[in-house]
XYZ file of C-alpha atoms in Angstrom:
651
model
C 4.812 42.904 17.618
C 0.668 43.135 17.335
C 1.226 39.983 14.694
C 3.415 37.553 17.017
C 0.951 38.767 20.258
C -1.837 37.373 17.562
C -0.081 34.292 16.681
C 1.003 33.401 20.595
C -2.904 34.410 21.685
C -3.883 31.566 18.624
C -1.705 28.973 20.261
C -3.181 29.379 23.687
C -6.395 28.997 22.299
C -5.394 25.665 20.214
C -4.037 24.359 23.418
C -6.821 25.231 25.699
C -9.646 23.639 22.881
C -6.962 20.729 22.751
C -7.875 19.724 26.155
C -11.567 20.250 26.227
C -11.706 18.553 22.889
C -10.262 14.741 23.289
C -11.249 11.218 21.612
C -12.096 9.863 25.125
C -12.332 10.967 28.740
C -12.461 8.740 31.103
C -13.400 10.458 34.444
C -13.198 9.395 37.743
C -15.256 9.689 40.743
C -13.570 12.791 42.149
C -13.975 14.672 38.350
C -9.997 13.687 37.594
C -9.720 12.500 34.074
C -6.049 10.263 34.712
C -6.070 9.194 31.495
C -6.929 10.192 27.973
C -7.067 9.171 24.150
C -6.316 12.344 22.013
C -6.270 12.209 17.918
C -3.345 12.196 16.118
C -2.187 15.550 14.871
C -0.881 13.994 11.691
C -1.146 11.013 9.722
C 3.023 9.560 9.981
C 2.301 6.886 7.037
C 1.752 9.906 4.784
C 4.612 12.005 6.559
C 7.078 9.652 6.190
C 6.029 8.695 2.820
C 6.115 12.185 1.650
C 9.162 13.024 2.953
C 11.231 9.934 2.154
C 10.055 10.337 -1.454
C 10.003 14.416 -1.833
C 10.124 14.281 -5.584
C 6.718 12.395 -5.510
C 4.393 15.334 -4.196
C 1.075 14.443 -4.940
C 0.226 11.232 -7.607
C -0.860 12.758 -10.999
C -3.803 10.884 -11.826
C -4.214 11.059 -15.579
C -8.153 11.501 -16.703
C -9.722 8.399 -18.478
C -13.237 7.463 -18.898
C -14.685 4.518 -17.384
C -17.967 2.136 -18.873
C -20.302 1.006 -15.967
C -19.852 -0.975 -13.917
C -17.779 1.178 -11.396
C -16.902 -0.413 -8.549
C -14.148 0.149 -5.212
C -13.571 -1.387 -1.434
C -10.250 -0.390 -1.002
C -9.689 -4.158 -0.406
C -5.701 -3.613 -1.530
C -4.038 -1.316 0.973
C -0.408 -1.034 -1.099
C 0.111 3.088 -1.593
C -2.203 4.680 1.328
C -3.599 6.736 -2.018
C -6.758 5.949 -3.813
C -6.075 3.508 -7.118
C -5.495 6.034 -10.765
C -7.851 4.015 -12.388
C -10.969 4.616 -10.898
C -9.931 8.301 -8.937
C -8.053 11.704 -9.872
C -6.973 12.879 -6.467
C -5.821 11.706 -3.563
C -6.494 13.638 -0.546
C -7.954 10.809 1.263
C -5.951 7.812 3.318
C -6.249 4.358 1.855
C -6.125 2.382 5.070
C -6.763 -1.140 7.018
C -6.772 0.379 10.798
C -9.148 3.271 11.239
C -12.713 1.588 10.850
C -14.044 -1.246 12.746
C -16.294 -3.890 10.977
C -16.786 -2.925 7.257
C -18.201 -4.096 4.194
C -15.041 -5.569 3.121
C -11.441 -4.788 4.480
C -10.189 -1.466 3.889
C -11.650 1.752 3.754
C -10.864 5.580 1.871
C -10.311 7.750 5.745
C -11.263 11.571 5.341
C -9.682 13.356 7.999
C -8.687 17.147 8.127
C -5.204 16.499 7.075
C -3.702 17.313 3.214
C -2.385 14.253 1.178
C 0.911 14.490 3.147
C -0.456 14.064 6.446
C -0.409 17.452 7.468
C -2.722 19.538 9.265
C -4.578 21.879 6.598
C -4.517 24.085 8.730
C -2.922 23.704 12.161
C -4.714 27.177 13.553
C -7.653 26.748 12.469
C -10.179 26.575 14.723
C -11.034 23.172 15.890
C -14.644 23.803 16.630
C -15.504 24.764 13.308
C -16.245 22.425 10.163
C -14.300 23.571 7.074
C -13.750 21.779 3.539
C -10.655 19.046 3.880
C -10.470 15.854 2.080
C -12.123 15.244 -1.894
C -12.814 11.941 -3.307
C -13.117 12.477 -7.357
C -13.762 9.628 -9.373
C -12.636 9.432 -13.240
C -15.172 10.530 -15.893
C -17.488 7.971 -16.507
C -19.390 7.786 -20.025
C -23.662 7.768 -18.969
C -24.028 9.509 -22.383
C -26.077 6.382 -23.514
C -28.294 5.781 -20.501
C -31.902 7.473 -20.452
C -34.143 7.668 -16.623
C -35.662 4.766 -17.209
C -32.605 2.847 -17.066
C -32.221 3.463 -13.135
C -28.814 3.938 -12.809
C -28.075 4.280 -8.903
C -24.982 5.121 -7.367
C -24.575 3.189 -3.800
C -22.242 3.169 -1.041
C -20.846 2.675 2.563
C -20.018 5.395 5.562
C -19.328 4.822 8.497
C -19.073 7.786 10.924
C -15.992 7.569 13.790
C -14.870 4.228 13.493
C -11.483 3.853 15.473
C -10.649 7.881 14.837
C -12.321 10.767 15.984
C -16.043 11.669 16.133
C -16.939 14.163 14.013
C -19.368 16.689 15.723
C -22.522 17.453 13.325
C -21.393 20.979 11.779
C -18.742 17.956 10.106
C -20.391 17.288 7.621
C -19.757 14.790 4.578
C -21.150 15.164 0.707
C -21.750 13.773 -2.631
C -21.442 15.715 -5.833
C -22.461 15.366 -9.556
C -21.019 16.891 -12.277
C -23.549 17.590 -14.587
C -23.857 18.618 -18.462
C -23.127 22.413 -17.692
C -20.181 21.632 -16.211
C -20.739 22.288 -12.481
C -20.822 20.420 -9.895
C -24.402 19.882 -7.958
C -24.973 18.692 -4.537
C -26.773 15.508 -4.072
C -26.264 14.016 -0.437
C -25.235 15.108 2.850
C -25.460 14.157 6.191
C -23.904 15.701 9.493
C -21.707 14.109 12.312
C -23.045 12.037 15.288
C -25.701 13.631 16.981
C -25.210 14.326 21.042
C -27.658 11.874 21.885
C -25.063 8.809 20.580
C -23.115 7.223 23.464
C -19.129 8.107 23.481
C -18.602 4.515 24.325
C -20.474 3.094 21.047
C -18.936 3.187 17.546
C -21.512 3.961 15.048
C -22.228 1.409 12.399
C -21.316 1.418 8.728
C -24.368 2.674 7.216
C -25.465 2.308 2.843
C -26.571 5.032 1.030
C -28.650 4.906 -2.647
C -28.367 7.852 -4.316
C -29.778 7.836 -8.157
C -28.526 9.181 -11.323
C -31.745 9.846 -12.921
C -31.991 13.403 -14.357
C -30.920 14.168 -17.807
C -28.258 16.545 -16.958
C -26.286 14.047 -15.182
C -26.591 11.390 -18.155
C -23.468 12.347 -20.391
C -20.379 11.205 -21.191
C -18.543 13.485 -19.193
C -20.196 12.261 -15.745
C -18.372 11.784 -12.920
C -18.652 12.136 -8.901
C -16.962 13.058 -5.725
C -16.936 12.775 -2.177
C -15.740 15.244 0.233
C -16.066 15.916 3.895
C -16.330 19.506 6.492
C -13.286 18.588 9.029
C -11.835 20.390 12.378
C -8.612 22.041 10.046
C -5.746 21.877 12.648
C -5.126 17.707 13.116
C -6.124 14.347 12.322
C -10.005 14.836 12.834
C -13.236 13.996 11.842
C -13.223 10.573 10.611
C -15.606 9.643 8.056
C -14.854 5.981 6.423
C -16.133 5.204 2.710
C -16.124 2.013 1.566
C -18.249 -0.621 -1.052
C -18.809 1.987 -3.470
C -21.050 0.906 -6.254
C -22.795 2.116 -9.036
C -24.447 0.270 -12.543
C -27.558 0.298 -14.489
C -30.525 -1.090 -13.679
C -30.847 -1.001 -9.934
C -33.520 -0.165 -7.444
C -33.694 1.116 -4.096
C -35.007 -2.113 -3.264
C -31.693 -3.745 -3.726
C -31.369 -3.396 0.149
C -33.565 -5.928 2.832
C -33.031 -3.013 5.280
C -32.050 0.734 5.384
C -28.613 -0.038 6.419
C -27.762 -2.553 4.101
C -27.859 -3.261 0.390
C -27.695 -6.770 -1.455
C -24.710 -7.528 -3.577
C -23.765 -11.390 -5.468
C -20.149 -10.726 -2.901
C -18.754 -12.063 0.518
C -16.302 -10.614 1.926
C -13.553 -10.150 4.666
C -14.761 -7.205 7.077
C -11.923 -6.927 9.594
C -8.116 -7.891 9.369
C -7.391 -11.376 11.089
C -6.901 -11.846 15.087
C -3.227 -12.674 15.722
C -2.457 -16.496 15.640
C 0.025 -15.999 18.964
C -1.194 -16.520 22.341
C -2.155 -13.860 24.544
C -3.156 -11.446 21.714
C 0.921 -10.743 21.466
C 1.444 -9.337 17.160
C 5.065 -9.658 18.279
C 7.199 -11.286 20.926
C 11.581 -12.714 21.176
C 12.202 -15.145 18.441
C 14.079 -16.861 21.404
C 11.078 -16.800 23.248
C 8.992 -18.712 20.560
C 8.098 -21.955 19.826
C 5.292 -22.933 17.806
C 4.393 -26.130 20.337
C 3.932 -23.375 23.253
C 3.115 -20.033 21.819
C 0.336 -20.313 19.408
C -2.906 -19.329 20.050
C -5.718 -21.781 20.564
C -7.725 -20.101 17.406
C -7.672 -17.555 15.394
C -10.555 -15.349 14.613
C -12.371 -13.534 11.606
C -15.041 -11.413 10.340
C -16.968 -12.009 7.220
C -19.788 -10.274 5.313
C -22.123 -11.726 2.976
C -23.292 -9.207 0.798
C -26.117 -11.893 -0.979
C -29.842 -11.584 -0.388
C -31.052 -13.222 2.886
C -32.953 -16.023 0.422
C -29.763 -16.481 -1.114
C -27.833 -17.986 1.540
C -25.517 -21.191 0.591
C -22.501 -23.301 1.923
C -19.121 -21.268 2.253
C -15.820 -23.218 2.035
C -12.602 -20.847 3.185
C -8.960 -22.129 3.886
C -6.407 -20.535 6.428
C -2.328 -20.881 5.536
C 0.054 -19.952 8.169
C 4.109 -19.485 6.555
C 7.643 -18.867 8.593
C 9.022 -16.190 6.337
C 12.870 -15.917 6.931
C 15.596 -16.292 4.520
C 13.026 -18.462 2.693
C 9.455 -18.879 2.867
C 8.446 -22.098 4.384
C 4.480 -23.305 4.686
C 3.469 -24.377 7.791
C -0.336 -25.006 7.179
C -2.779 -24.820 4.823
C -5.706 -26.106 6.498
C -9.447 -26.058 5.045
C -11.840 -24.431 7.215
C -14.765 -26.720 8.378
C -17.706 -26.134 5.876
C -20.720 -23.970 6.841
C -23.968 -24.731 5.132
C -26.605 -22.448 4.705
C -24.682 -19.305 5.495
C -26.993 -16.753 6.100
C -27.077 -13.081 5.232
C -25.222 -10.116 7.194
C -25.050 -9.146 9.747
C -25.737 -12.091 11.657
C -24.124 -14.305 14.515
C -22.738 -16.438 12.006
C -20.247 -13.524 10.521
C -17.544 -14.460 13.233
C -15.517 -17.801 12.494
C -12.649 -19.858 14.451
C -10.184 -21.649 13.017
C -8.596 -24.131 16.055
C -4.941 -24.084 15.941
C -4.578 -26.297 19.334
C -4.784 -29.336 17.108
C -1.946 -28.590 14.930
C 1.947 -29.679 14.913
C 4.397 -27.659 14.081
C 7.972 -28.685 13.566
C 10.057 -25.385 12.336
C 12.988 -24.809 14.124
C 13.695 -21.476 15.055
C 17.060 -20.400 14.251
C 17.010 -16.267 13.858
C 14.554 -13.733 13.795
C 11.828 -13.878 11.662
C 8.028 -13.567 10.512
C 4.691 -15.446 10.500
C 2.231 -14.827 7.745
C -1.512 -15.640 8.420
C -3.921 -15.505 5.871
C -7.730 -16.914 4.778
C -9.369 -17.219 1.489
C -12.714 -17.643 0.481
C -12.669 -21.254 -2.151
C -15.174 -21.658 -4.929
C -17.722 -19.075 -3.872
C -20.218 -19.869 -6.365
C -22.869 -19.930 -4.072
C -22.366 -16.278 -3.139
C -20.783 -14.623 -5.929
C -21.198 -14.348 -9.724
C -19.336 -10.700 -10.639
C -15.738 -11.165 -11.091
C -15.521 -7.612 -9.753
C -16.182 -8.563 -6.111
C -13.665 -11.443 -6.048
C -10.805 -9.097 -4.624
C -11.899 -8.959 -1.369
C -11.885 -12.453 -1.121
C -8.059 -12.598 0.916
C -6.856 -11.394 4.335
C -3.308 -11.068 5.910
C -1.571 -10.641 8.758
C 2.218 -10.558 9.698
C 3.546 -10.968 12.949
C 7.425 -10.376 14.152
C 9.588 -12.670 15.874
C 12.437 -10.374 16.410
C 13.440 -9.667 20.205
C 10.661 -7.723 21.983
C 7.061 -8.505 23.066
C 4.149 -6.459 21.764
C 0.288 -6.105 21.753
C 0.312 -3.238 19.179
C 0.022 -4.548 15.676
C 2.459 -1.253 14.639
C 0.147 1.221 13.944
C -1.400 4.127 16.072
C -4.645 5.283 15.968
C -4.823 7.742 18.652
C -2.488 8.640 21.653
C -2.865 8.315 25.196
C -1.925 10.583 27.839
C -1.246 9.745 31.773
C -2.553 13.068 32.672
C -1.330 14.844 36.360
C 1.700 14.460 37.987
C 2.495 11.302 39.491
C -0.115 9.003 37.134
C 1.459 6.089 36.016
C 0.234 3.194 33.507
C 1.637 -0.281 33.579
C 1.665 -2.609 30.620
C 1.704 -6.866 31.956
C 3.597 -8.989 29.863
C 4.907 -13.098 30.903
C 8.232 -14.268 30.031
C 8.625 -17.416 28.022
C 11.866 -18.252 29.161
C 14.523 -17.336 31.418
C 16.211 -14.180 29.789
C 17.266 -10.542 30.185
C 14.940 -7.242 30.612
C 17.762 -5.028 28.830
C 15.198 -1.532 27.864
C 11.571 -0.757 26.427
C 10.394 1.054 23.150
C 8.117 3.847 23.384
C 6.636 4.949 20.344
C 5.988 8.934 20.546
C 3.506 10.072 17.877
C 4.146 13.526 16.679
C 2.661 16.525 18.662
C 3.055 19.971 18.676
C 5.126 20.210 21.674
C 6.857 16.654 21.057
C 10.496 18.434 22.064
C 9.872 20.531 24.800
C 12.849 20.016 27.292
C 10.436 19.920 30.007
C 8.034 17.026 29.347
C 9.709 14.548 31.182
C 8.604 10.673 32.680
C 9.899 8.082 34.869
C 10.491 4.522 32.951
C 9.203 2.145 35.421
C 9.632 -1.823 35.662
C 7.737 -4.010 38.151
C 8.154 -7.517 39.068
C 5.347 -10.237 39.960
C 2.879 -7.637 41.090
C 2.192 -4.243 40.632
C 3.180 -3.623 43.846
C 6.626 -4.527 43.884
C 8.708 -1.974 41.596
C 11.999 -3.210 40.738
C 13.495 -0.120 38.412
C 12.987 3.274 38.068
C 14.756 5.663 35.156
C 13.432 9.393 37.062
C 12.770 12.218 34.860
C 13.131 10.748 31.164
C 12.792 12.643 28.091
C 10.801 10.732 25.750
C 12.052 12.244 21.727
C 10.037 11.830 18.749
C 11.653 9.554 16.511
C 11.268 10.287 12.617
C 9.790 7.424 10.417
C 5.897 5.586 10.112
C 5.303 5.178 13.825
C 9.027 5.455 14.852
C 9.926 4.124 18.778
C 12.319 5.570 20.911
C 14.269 2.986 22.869
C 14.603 3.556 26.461
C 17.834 1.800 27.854
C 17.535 0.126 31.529
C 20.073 1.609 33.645
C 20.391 4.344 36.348
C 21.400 7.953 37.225
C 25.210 7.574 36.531
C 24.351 5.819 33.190
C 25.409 1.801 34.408
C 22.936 -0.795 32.490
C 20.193 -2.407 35.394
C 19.425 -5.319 32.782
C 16.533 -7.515 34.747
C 16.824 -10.923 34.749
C 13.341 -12.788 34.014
C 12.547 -16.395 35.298
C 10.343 -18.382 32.721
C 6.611 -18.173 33.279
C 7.562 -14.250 35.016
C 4.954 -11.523 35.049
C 6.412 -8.414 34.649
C 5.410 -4.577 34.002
C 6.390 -2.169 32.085
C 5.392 1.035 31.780
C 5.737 5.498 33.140
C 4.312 7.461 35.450
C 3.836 11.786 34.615
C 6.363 13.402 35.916
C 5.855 17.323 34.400
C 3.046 19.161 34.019
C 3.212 18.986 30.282
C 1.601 15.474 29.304
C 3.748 12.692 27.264
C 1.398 11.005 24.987
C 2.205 7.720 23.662
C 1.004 5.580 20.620
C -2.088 3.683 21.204
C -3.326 0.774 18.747
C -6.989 0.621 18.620
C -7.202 -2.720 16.462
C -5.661 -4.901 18.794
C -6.972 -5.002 22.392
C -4.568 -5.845 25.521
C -6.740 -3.786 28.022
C -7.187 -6.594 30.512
C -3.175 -6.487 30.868
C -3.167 -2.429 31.180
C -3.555 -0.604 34.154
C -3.353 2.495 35.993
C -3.063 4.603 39.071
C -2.846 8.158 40.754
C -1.071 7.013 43.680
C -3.523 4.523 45.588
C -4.677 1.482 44.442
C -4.371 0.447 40.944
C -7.476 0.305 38.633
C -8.078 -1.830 34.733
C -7.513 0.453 31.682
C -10.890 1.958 30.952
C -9.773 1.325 26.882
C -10.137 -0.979 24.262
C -6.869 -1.006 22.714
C -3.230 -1.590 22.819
C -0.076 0.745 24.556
C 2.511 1.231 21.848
C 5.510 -0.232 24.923
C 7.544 -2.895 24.052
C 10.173 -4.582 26.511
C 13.334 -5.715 24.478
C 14.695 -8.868 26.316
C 18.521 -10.183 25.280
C 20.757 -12.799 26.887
C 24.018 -9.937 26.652
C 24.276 -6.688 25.996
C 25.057 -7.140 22.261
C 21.896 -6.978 21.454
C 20.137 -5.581 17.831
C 17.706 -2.406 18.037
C 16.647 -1.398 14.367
C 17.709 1.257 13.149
C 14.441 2.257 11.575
C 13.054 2.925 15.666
C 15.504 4.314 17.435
C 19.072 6.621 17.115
C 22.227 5.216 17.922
C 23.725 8.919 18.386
C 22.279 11.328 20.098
C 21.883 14.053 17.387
C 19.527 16.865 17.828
C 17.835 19.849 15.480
C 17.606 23.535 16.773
C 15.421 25.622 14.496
C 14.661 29.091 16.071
C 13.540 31.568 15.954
C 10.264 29.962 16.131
C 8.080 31.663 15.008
C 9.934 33.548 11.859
C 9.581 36.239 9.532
C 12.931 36.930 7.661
C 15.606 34.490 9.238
C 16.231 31.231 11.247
C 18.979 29.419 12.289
C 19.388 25.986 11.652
C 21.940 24.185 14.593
C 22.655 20.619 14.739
C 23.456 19.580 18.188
C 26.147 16.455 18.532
C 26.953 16.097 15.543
C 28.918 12.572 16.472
C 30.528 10.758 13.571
C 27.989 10.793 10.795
C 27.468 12.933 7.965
C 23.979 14.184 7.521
C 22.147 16.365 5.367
C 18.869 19.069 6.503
C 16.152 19.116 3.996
C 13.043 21.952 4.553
C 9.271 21.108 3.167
C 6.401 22.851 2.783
C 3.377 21.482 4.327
C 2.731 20.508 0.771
C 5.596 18.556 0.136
C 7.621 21.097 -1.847
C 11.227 20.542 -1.183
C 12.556 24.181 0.028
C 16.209 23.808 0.985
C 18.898 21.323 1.556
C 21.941 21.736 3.374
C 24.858 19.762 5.292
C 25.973 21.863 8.214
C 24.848 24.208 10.893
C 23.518 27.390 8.700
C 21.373 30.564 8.889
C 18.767 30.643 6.309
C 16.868 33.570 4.639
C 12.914 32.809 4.723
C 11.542 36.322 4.322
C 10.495 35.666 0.465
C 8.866 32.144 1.980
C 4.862 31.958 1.325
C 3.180 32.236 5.184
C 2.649 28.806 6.575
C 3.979 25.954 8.674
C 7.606 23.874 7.790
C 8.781 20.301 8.918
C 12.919 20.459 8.612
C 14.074 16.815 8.484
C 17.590 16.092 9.848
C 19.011 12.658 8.542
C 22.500 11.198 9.029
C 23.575 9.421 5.161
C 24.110 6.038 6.922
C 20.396 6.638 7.897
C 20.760 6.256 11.977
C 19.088 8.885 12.784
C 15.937 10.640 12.341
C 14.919 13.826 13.512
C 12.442 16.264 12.211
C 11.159 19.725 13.583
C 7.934 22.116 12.336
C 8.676 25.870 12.819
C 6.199 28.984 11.211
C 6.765 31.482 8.409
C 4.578 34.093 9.570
C-alpha cells in the first residue's frame, strides 16, 4: 500500500510541475492563460520507428578509427540516428524541424528522451538536470600530431531552438578521452539565463575548443558530447551542428565570437512551401498550378567564407509532379548574386518568383510536388570536397484531399485551456466541393485515453461568427504511427453525416472548443507559420493566435461520401486496448475492446525496445519477474488498420 500511495503522490506532483512548467504561456489581461504550447512527452519518429522495427533496438556502431579531417552537419536526415562512420551511439535525434536558422540544414537534438523516444525517466523530477543524451565520436588517430600543430576541435549549439528551453542547471558538455583512458571534461556551458526573453530564440552560437595537451594526442583519441536534461519528457533542447575539427587551426579562424570561417555555403533552413497561402498540403481537386502556386518561394543560406572572401553565387531551383512517374516541371537558374557577402547578413534570404512561370500538368489523381535548390559551381566559396553535402534542399508537398499548414511534423502541442475555449483554424476553398470531416493529430500524453477529456468539433462559415456545425463532447484518441491523425467525421448526435457544402473562393473554420476540465492537446508545427489564419476565444470576442506556428487540423473535402482516408492516420474500426491494473506488480490483464473483423496481434516493449510478449487474444499476463519500469503495449490489426498503443507501470 505505502509503495502505490508513493507512486500516486509522484504523479500528482508530475502533473502539478506539468502545468507550472510549459514551452509558452501566453497570459491575458485578467491572469487566464487560454492557450498553451507544452513539449512533447516523446519523440513519435523514434517510437514508431522502434516499435515497427523491434528487432532493431539500438544501431551497433562498430569502432573504426578515423584520419583528420573529421567533419559532420547532419545535412542528410535519412535514419533520425547519427551516421556509423563518424559516431558509436545514438542517443541523440538526427532531425530537420527542431532548430531554427543553422549552420547548414539539420542538426543532432539532445533531449531527455532514450534512443527510442522514451522518457528516461518519466518520474523524474522535471526541475532537476540529470545526464540524458551522449554524442561519441569514433576513435580518431592524433598519435602523430605534437602542440604545436594546433589541432582545434570547433562547433555549433544552439540553445532552445523550436523545442524547449533548457533552464541553466541543463547543462551541455564536451569530453576527451585521453591516454589513461578516461574521459576529461573540457567545455560546458548552462541553459538560458532568466534575463533572455521567452519570446526570442537564442542564436546558434561556435565554440573552439583545442586539442593541445599531450595526453589527448594518441591514436586512441576520440570525443563526446552529452547534455543534463529534465528526465520525464521531451526536454531541454540543445542543437549541435557544423562540427569540425583538423590540424592547423587558430582561434582566429572566427571574424566574431559567434562565428567561425569555413571555405563552405550552405542551406540553413528547409525551403518555404511553393503553394499559396503557406498551405504544405491542400485537395488534388482543388489544385491547379495556374491558380495555386505561390508568388515565390523562399530560402536561407549561410556562407561560411571569410568576410574578404565574398564572390558571385549561382543556385538553381527544380520543381517535379511526382505521381505514377516523375515529371519536371522547372528547373530554373536563380538570378546571379555578385559579391555575396559573409553571414549573417541581409543578403542570406533569397526569392525565387514563381508568378512568371507556366505550368501545363494536368492533374489527374493525387499526388506530390518536389521543391528543391542547389548551389552550381561554388568555386568562389568552397574548395573542401567535405562541405559540398550541404549544398541541396527539399521539400515535398501533398496533393491528396485535405488542406494543411502543418508540414507533418510536431514540435510541441497546444492546449485550449478552461472550459469553453475554443481555437479556429481559416482555410478558403478553391472550388465548389464538400466539407465531409477534419484530422486532428493527438501527440502522445500521459493521459491521452482518459474517457473524460472530451471537445466539441466545430465548423464555421464566412465569419467566425456564424457557426454552422457542432460535434458536442468528442473524444479525441491517440492514433499509433509518426504523428498519426485521428479523423473526425462531420455528422450529428444520432450518427447521420452533416457534409458542408463549400462555394469556391469560401472562408471557412475549422477547429474545438474545451469541453472537460482535463485539456486536449493537439499537434502544433513550429516550422511552418499560419498564425495570421488562427484564432481564439473564451467566450467574447475573438483574438489572433499569440504563436508562430501551425495547428496540426486538416479539413478533408470530397464530392461523395466514398471518399479515401489513409490508413496510416486514422482506424476504420473502432478497436480499443484495456491494460489494467495500472499500476502493476504481479499481473495485468490485457482486453481488446471490439474486436470487429480483423485479426490482430498485442506486442509488450520495454522502454528500451526489448520485445517482452506477443499475443493474439484477450489474455492475463504474469509481470511479477518484470524489471521495475514503464511499458508501451502496441495493439495492431494484421491488415494494419488500426493502431493503438497503451503505457502501463511495473512497479
Amino acid at each position: 500500500m505505502l509503495r502505490i500511495l508513493k507512486f500516486l503522490s509522484i504523479l500528482y506532483i508530475r502533473n502539478l510541475l506539468g502545468l507550472l512548467l510549459p514551452i509558452v504561456c501566453f497570459v491575458t489581461a485578467n491572469g487566464q492563460a487560454p492557450l498553451r504550447l507544452l513539449p512533447l512527452e516523446q519523440n513519435e519518429q523514434l517510437v514508431t520507428r522502434s516499435l515497427d522495427d523491434p528487432n532493431r533496438s539500438v544501431i551497433n556502431c562498430q569502432s573504426d578509427t578515423l584520419l583528420l579531417p573529421f567533419f559532420e552537419d547532419f545535412s542528410r536526415v535519412s535514419s533520425f540516428y547519427p551516421s556509423c562512420d563518424r559516431w558509436t551511439d545514438q542517443d541523440v535525434f538526427v532531425n530537420n524541424s527542431m532548430y531554427d536558422y543553422a549552420p547548414s540544414v539539420g542538426v543532432a537534438t539532445f533531449d531527455g528522451l532514450n534512443e527510442n523516444g522514451y522518457p528516461y525517466n518519466q518520474f523524474a523530477n522535471p526541475a532537476s538536470g540529470l545526464g540524458a543524451d551522449t554524442l561519441t565520436s569514433q576513435s580518431i588517430d592524433l598519435g602523430g600530431f605534437n602542440p604545436i600543430d594546433s589541432v582545434i576541435l570547433s562547433f555549433y549549439l544552439q540553445k532552445q531552438g523550436l523545442g524547449d528551453r533548457p533552464e541553466l542547471q541543463d547543462s551541455f558538455f564536451v569530453d576527451f578521452w585521453d591516454d589513461s583512458g578516461r574521459w576529461v571534461n573540457v567545455f560546458s556551458i548552462g541553459g538560458v539565463d532568466n534575463s533572455f526573453s521567452v519570446n526570442e530564440i537564442p542564436n546558434f552560437e561556435q565554440f573552439f575548443i583545442p586539442v593541445t595537451a599531450d595526453s589527448f594526442l594518441h591514436p586512441g583519441f576520440s570525443f563526446r558530447f552529452r547534455n543534463y536534461a529534465s528526465l520525464n519528457g521531451n526536454n531541454d533542447h540543445y542543437h549541435l551542428d557544423f562540427i569540425y575539427m583538423d590540424v592547423g587551426r587558430t582561434n582566429t579562424d572566427s571574424f566574431s565570437i559567434n562565428y567561425g570561417r569555413y571555405a563552405d555555403i550552405s542551406y540553413s533552413r528547409p525551403l518555404s512551401t511553393p503553394l499559396k497561402n503557406g498551405l504544405y498540403a491542400m485537395p488534388w481537386r482543388h489544385f491547379s498550378y495556374q491558380t495555386c502556386m505561390a508568388d515565390s518561394i523562399t530560402f536561407q543560406m549561410f556562407n561560411h567564407n571569410p568576410c574578404n572572401s565574398a564572390g558571385t553565387l549561382d543556385r538553381i531551383y527544380s520543381l517535379e509532379h511526382i505521381g505514377s512517374s516523375t515529371i519536371p516541371l522547372l528547373n530554373q537558374p536563380i538570378a546571379t548574386q555578385p559579391n555575396y557577402s559573409c553571414s549573417p547578413s541581409n543578403d542570406d534570404q533569397s526569392r525565387v518568383a514563381l508568378d512568371t512561370f507556366s505550368f501545363n500538368q494536368t492533374i489527374q489523381d493525387s499526388f506530390k510536388i518536389r521543391s528543391s535548390t542547389a548551389i552550381l559551381f561554388p568555386f568562389d566559396f568552397q574548395s573542401n570536397p567535405l562541405f559540398e553535402v550541404n549544398d541541396t534542399t527539399y521539400l515535398t508537398n501533398t496533393l491528396r484531399n485535405y488542406y494543411a499548414y502543418d508540414d507533418g511534423t510536431a514540435e510541441s502541442r497546444i492546449i485550449a485551456q478552461g472550459l469553453g475555449t475554443t481555437i479556429a483554424v481559416e482555410y478558403t476553398s478553391e472550388i465548389d466541393d464538400t466539407l465531409r470531416g477534419i484530422f486532428f493529430h493527438l501527440p502522445y500524453y500521459t493521459n491521452n485515453n482518459s474517457n473524460n477529456d472530451l471537445i466539441n468539433v466545430k465548423v464555421w462559415l464566412d465569419s467566425l461568427d456564424n457557426e454552422v456545425f457542432s460535434r458536442d463532447f468528442y473524444k479525441l484518441v491517440y492514433i499509433y504511427g509518426f504523428n498519426g491523425f485521428h479523423y473526425v467525421t462531420l455528422q450529428d448526435f444520432t450518427g447521420q453525416e452533416q457534409a458542408i457544402p463549400i462555394k469556391a473562393g469560401q472562408t471557412f473554420y475549422v477547429g474545438w472548443q474545451q469541453a472537460s476540465q482535463q485539456a486536449v492537446p493537439v499537434g502544433f508545427d513550429r516550422t511552418s507559420n499560419a498564425m495570421d489564419k488562427t484564432f481564439y476565444s473564451t467566450g467574447g470576442s475573438w483574438q489572433p493566435s499569440p504563436f508562430n506556428g501551425s495547428i496540426m487540423i486538416r479539413p478533408l473535402f470530397s464530392p461523395d461520401s466514398s471518399y479515401f482516408v489513409s490508413n496510416q492516420i486514422v482506424p476504420t474500426e473502432e478497436w480499443d486496448l484495456k491494460i489494467y491494473p495500472n499500476p502493476a506488480n504481479s499481473l495485468i490483464h490485457l482486453d481488446i475492446i471490439n474486436e470487429g473483423t480483423s485479426s490482430f496481434n498485442v506486442d509488450i516493449y520495454s522502454s528500451l525496445g526489448q520485445h517482452m510478449f506477443y499475443s493474439d487474444r484477450s489474455t492475463t499476463l504474469t509481470i511479477k519477474d518484470w524489471p521495475s519500469g514503464i511499458y508501451v503495449a502496441r495493439l495492431r490489426t494484421n491488415n494494419q488498420q488500426v493502431f493503438v498503443t497503451k503505457h502501463f507501470i511495473k512497479w
